C-alpha positions as a printed NumPy array, in Angstrom:
array([[  7.083, -15.96 ,  12.8  ],
       [  5.678, -15.955,   9.351],
       [  3.968, -19.08 ,   8.15 ],
       [  4.181, -20.437,   4.563],
       [  1.367, -19.614,   2.382],
       [  0.355, -20.326,  -1.291],
       [ -0.048, -17.089,  -2.98 ],
       [ -0.285, -16.303,  -6.679],
       [  0.801, -12.784,  -7.586],
       [ -1.047, -11.688, -10.653],
       [ -1.632,  -8.459, -12.548],
       [ -4.912,  -6.955, -11.635],
       [ -7.39 ,  -4.209, -12.719],
       [ -8.833,  -1.275, -10.709],
       [-11.764,  -3.547, -10.313],
       [ -9.711,  -6.197,  -8.471],
       [ -8.508,  -3.263,  -6.137],
       [-11.994,  -2.42 ,  -5.513],
       [-12.856,  -5.927,  -4.706],
       [-10.226,  -6.072,  -1.886],
       [-10.844,  -2.649,  -0.748],
       [-14.311,  -3.367,   0.595],
       [-14.206,  -2.374,   4.163],
       [-10.301,  -1.776,   4.207],
       [-10.57 ,   1.887,   4.105],
       [ -8.584,   2.162,   0.793],
       [ -9.724,   4.26 ,  -1.987],
       [-11.235,   2.649,  -5.   ],
       [ -8.801,   1.526,  -8.106],
       [-10.101,   4.613, -10.069],
       [ -8.567,   6.845,  -7.496],
       [ -5.133,   5.119,  -7.887],
       [ -5.468,   5.376, -11.714],
       [ -6.412,   9.231, -11.531],
       [ -3.398,   9.787,  -9.271],
       [ -1.062,   8.261, -11.897],
       [ -2.935,   8.169, -15.116],
       [ -1.616,   5.27 , -17.316],
       [  1.095,   4.327, -15.101],
       [ -0.458,   2.112, -12.318],
       [  0.274,  -1.53 , -12.137],
       [ -2.347,  -3.377, -10.081],
       [ -0.755,  -6.275,  -8.296],
       [ -3.091,  -8.77 ,  -6.73 ],
       [ -2.236, -11.57 ,  -4.392],
       [ -4.471, -14.608,  -4.597],
       [ -4.949, -17.309,  -2.199],
       [ -4.735, -20.881,  -3.331],
       [ -8.626, -20.92 ,  -3.518],
       [ -8.501, -17.953,  -5.88 ],
       [ -9.916, -15.387,  -3.373],
       [ -7.807, -12.088,  -3.073],
       [ -5.658, -11.34 ,   0.083],
       [ -4.324,  -8.042,  -1.023],
       [ -4.13 ,  -5.521,  -3.905],
       [ -1.388,  -3.158,  -4.458],
       [ -1.743,  -0.372,  -7.007],
       [  1.851,   0.377,  -7.762],
       [  3.326,   3.298,  -9.688],
       [  6.875,   4.325, -10.016],
       [  8.245,   7.346,  -8.285],
       [ 11.672,   9.06 ,  -8.723],
       [ 13.264,  10.598,  -5.756],
       [ 16.637,  12.164,  -6.581],
       [ 18.526,   9.507,  -8.478],
       [ 16.697,   6.583,  -7.019],
       [ 13.369,   5.176,  -8.571],
       [ 10.985,   3.217,  -6.487],
       [  7.503,   1.649,  -6.561],
       [  4.893,   3.434,  -4.385],
       [  1.361,   2.755,  -3.592],
       [ -0.46 ,   5.072,  -6.057],
       [ -3.056,   7.564,  -4.732],
       [ -2.063,   7.926,  -1.137],
       [ -1.766,  11.631,  -1.098],
       [ -5.1  ,  13.363,  -0.437],
       [ -7.127,  12.044,   1.393],
       [ -4.216,   9.904,   2.822],
       [ -5.293,   6.344,   2.369],
       [ -3.156,   3.072,   2.284],
       [ -3.122,  -0.133,   0.658],
       [ -6.05 ,  -2.646,   0.304],
       [ -5.825,  -5.69 ,   2.613],
       [ -8.392,  -8.382,   2.866],
       [ -6.126, -11.047,   4.381],
       [ -5.301, -11.813,   8.1  ],
       [ -2.086, -10.387,   9.675],
       [ -0.364, -13.797,   9.193],
       [ -1.316, -13.995,   5.54 ],
       [ -0.223, -10.535,   4.805],
       [  3.166, -11.168,   6.467],
       [  3.636, -14.367,   4.446],
       [  2.749, -12.497,   1.368],
       [  5.5  ,  -9.922,   1.922],
       [  7.944, -12.729,   2.593],
       [  6.94 , -14.418,  -0.808],
       [  9.759, -13.933,  -3.431],
       [  7.356, -13.071,  -6.233],
       [  5.794, -10.268,  -4.153],
       [  9.105,  -8.841,  -3.258],
       [ 10.171,  -8.871,  -7.052],
       [  6.916,  -6.816,  -7.589],
       [  7.505,  -4.337,  -4.723],
       [ 11.367,  -4.04 ,  -5.337],
       [ 14.133,  -3.612,  -2.912],
       [ 12.519,  -0.502,  -1.463],
       [  8.947,   0.818,  -1.763],
       [  6.791,   3.605,  -0.562],
       [  3.423,   3.972,   1.191],
       [  2.036,   7.341,   2.278],
       [  1.511,   9.683,   3.496],
       [ -0.959,   8.087,   5.774],
       [ -2.357,   8.97 ,   9.26 ],
       [ -1.089,   7.335,  12.212],
       [ -4.334,   5.572,  12.83 ],
       [ -4.902,   4.335,   9.415],
       [ -5.958,   0.75 ,  10.173],
       [ -4.526,  -0.82 ,   7.014],
       [ -1.24 ,   1.068,   7.414],
       [ -0.983,  -0.173,  11.065],
       [ -1.611,  -3.807,   9.887],
       [  0.721,  -3.459,   7.149],
       [  3.693,  -2.119,   9.181],
       [  3.318,  -5.148,  11.477],
       [  3.316,  -7.485,   8.575],
       [  6.356,  -5.955,   6.597],
       [  8.455,  -6.179,   9.963],
       [  7.319,  -9.708,  10.556],
       [  8.421, -10.461,   7.041],
       [ 11.841,  -8.922,   7.724],
       [ 11.48 ,  -5.501,   5.825],
       [ 12.84 ,  -2.364,   7.312],
       [ 10.199,   0.321,   7.897],
       [ 11.382,   4.201,   7.793],
       [  8.84 ,   6.665,   8.941],
       [  8.604,  10.291,   8.801],
       [  5.941,  12.777,  10.442],
       [  3.478,  14.495,   8.287],
       [  3.648,  18.223,   8.401],
       [  1.664,  20.434,  10.698],
       [ -1.835,  21.435,   9.415],
       [ -2.962,  25.064,   9.899],
       [ -6.464,  26.236,   9.178],
       [ -6.905,  29.57 ,   7.5  ],
       [-10.184,  31.458,   8.018],
       [-10.655,  32.561,   4.374],
       [-14.124,  33.972,   5.069],
       [-12.46 ,  36.18 ,   7.688],
       [ -9.747,  37.329,   5.288]])
């Protein structure tokens, strides 16, 4: 059950993402900016006391005829979203109508590793908030001995 919470969804900056990212494993706001120059919208969820619970650096992605939001900068080295709130807070945040408007009807995170702590927490939270999660495996990685070639 997702409890009610008081969140303010506000536009943010790469610096806001940095503040939330401390200790969460997410790369800094500059990484998201570099991944999608000039196209990143930093969305920050503030608690009632003004402290940040999460930061979502979003960029638009076109997949065939569909345009969705995705977390910017996930591709190498495969890091996810910055979360500072508790699991219950993040689930409540993802149930919040304003946050749902910011994210859109469908949004993308990844690729991320199976053991990415923020992604594991986020997956539980989105499911608790009533979202449907679709996953797909990353490709297999092969090492090439360049020196040997």
